[in-house]
PDB file of C-alpha atoms and ligand atoms in Angstrom:
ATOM      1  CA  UNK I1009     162.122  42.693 169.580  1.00  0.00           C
ATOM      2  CA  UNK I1010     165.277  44.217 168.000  1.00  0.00           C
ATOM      3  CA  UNK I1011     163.815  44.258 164.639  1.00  0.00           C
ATOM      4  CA  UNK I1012     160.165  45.298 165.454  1.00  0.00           C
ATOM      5  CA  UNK I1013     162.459  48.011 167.035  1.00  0.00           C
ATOM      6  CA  UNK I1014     164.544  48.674 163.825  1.00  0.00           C
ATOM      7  CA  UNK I1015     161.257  48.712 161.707  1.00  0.00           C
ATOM      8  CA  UNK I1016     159.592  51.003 163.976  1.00  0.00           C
ATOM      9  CA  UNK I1017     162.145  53.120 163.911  1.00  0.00           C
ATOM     10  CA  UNK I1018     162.795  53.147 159.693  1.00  0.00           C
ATOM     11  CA  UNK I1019     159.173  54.364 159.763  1.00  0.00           C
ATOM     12  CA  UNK I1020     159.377  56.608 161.898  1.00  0.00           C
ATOM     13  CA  UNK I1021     162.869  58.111 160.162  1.00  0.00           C
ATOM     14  CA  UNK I1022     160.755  57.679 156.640  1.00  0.00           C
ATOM     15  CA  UNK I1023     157.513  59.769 157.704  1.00  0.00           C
ATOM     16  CA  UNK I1024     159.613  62.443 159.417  1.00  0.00           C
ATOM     17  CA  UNK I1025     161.477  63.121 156.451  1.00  0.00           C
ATOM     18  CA  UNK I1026     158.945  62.759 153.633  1.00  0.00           C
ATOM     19  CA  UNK I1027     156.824  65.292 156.448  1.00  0.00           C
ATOM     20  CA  UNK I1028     159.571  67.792 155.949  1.00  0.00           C
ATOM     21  CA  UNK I1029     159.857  67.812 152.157  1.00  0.00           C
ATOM     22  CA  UNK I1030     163.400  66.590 152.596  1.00  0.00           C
ATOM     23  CA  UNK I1031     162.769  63.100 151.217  1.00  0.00           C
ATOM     24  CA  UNK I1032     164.679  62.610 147.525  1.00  0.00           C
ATOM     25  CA  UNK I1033     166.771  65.632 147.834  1.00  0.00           C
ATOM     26  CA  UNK I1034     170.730  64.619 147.429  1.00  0.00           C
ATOM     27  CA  UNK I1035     172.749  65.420 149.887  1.00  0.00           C
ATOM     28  CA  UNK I1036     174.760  68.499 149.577  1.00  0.00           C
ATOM     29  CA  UNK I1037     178.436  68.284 149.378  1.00  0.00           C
ATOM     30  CA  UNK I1038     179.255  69.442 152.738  1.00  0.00           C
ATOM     31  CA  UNK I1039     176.670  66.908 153.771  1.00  0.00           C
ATOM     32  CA  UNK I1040     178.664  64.117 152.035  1.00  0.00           C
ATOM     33  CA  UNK I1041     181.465  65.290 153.943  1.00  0.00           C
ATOM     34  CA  UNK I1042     180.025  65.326 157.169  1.00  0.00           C
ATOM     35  CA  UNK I1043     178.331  61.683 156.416  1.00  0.00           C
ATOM     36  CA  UNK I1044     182.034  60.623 155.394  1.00  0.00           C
ATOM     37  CA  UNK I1045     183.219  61.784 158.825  1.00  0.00           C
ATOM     38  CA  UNK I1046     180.184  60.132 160.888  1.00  0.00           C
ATOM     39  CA  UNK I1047     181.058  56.568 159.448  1.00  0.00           C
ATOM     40  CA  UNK I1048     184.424  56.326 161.467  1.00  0.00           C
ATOM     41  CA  UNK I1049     183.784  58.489 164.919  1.00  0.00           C
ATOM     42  CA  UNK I1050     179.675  58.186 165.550  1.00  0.00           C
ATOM     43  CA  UNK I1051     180.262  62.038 165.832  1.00  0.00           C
ATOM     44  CA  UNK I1052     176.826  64.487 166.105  1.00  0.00           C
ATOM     45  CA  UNK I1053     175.333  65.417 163.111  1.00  0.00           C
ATOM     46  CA  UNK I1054     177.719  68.452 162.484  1.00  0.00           C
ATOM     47  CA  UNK I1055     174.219  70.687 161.490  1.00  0.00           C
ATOM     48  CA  UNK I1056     171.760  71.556 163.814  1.00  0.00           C
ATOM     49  CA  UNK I1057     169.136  74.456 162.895  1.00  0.00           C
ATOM     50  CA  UNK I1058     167.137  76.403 164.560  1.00  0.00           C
ATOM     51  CA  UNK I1059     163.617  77.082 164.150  1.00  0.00           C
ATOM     52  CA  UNK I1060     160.663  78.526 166.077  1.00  0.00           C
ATOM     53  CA  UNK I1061     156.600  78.532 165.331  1.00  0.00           C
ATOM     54  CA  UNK I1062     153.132  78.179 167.018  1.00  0.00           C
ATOM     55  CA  UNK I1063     151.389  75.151 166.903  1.00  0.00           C
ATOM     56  CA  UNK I1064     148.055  73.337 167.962  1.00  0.00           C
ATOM     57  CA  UNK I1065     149.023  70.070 170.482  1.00  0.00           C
ATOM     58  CA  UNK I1066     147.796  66.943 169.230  1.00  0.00           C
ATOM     59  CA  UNK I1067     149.380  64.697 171.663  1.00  0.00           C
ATOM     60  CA  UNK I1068     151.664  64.575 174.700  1.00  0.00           C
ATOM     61  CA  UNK I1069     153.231  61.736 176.049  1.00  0.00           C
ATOM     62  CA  UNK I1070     155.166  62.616 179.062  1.00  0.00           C
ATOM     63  CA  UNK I1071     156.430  59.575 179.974  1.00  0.00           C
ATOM     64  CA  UNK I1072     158.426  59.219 176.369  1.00  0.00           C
ATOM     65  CA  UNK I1073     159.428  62.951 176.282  1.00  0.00           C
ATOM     66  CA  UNK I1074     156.994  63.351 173.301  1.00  0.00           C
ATOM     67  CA  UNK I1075     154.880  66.277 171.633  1.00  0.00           C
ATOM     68  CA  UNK I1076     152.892  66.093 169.009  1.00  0.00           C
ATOM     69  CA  UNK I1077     152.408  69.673 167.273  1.00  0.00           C
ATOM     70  CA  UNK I1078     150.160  70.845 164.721  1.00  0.00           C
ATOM     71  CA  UNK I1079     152.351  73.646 163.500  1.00  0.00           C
ATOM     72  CA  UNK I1080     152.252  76.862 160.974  1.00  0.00           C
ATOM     73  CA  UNK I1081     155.190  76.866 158.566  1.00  0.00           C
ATOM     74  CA  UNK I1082     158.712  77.388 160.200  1.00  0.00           C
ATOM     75  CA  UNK I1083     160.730  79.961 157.943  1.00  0.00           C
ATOM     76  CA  UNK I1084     163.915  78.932 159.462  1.00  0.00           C
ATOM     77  CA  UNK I1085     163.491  75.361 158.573  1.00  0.00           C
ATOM     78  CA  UNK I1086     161.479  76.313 155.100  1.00  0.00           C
ATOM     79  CA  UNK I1087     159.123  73.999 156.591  1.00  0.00           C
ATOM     80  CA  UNK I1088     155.571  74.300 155.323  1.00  0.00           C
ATOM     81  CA  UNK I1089     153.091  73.976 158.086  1.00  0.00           C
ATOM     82  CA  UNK I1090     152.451  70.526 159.112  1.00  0.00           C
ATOM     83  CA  UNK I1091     152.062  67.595 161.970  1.00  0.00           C
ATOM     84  CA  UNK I1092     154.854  66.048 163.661  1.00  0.00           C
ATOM     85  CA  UNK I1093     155.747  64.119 166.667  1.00  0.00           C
ATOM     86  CA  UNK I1094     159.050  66.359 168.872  1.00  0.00           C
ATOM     87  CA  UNK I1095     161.196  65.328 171.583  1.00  0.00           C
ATOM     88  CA  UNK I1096     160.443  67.364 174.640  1.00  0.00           C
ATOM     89  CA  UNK I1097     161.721  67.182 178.093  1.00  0.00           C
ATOM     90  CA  UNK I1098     159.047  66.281 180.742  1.00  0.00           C
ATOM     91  CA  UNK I1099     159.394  69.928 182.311  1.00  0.00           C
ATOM     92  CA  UNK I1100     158.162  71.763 178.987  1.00  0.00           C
ATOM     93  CA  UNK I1101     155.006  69.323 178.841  1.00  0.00           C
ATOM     94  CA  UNK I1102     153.823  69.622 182.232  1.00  0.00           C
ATOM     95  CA  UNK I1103     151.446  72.397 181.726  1.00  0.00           C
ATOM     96  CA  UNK I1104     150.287  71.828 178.213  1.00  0.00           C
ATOM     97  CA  UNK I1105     147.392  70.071 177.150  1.00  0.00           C
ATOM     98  CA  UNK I1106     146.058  68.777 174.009  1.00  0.00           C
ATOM     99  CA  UNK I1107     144.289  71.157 172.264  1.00  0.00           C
ATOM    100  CA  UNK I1108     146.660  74.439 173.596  1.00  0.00           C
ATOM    101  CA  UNK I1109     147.662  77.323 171.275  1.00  0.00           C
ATOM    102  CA  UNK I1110     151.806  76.775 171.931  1.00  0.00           C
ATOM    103  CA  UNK I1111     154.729  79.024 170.561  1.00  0.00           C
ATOM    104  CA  UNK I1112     157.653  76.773 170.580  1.00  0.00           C
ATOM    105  CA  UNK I1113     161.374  76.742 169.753  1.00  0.00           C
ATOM    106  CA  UNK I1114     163.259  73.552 168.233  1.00  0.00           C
ATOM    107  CA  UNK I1115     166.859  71.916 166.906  1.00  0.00           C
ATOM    108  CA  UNK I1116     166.030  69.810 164.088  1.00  0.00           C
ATOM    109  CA  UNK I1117     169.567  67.783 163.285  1.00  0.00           C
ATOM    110  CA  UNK I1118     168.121  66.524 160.038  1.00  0.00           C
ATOM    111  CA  UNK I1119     165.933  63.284 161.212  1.00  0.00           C
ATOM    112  CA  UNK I1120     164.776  64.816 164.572  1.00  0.00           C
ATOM    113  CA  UNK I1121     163.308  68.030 166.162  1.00  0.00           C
ATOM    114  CA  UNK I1122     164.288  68.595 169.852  1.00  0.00           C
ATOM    115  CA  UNK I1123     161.850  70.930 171.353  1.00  0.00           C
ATOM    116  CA  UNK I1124     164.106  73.582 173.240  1.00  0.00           C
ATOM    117  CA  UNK I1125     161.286  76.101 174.338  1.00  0.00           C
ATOM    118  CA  UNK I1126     157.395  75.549 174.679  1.00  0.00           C
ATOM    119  CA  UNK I1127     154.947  78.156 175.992  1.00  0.00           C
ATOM    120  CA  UNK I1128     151.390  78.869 175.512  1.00  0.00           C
ATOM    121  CA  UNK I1129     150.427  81.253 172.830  1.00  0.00           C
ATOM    122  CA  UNK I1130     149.604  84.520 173.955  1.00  0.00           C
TER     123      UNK I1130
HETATM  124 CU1   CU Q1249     157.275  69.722 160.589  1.00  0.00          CU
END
């Protein structure tokens, strides 16, 4: 099970990045720096960015803290538009549906967007 886990979980890393556009890019010094730090204390990813949008639902699964969003492009980000699977606390999801118009807020760390805010689209 450990490695069906680990496998899952490179795919998972490998389609969110290539569905951000950051796949190939090196890292930037500061980056390095950062990465350099990581290897010794398991600290956070030092960035976290901000980024809000409005989105189409695809999926929801409460019970993993999951959202998938169809979303317009995220100028924070420079994100083109796209769909991705978010983390998201069971108390944002409980009155969306699939197929809601959503304006959301998120912290992507650089392999994972945390949704912070989700509303329906006015
Ligand atoms: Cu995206």
């Amino acid at each position: 099970m450990k490695k069906l886990t680990a496998i899952a979980l490179g795919i998972a890393l490998s389609a969110g990045l290539a569905g951000c556009g950051k796949q190939g890019e090196p890292p930037k010094a500061e980056e390095k720096a950062a990465m350099a730090d990581d290897a010794g204390t398991m600290a956070m990813p030092a960035e976290t960015k901000h980024g809000k949008g409005t989105a189409t639902v695809t999926a929801i699964d409460s019970a993993k803290g999951q959202v998938t969003l169809d979303h317009s492009a995220i100028a924070e980000l420079e994100w083109p538009p796209m769909t991705m699977g978010f983390a998201a606390k069971p108390e944002l999801l409980k009155d969306i549906k699939v197929g809601d118009k959503v304006a959301f807020e998120l912290d992507w760390d650089g392999k994972a967007g945390t949704i912070t805010k989700l509303g329906k689209a006015q």
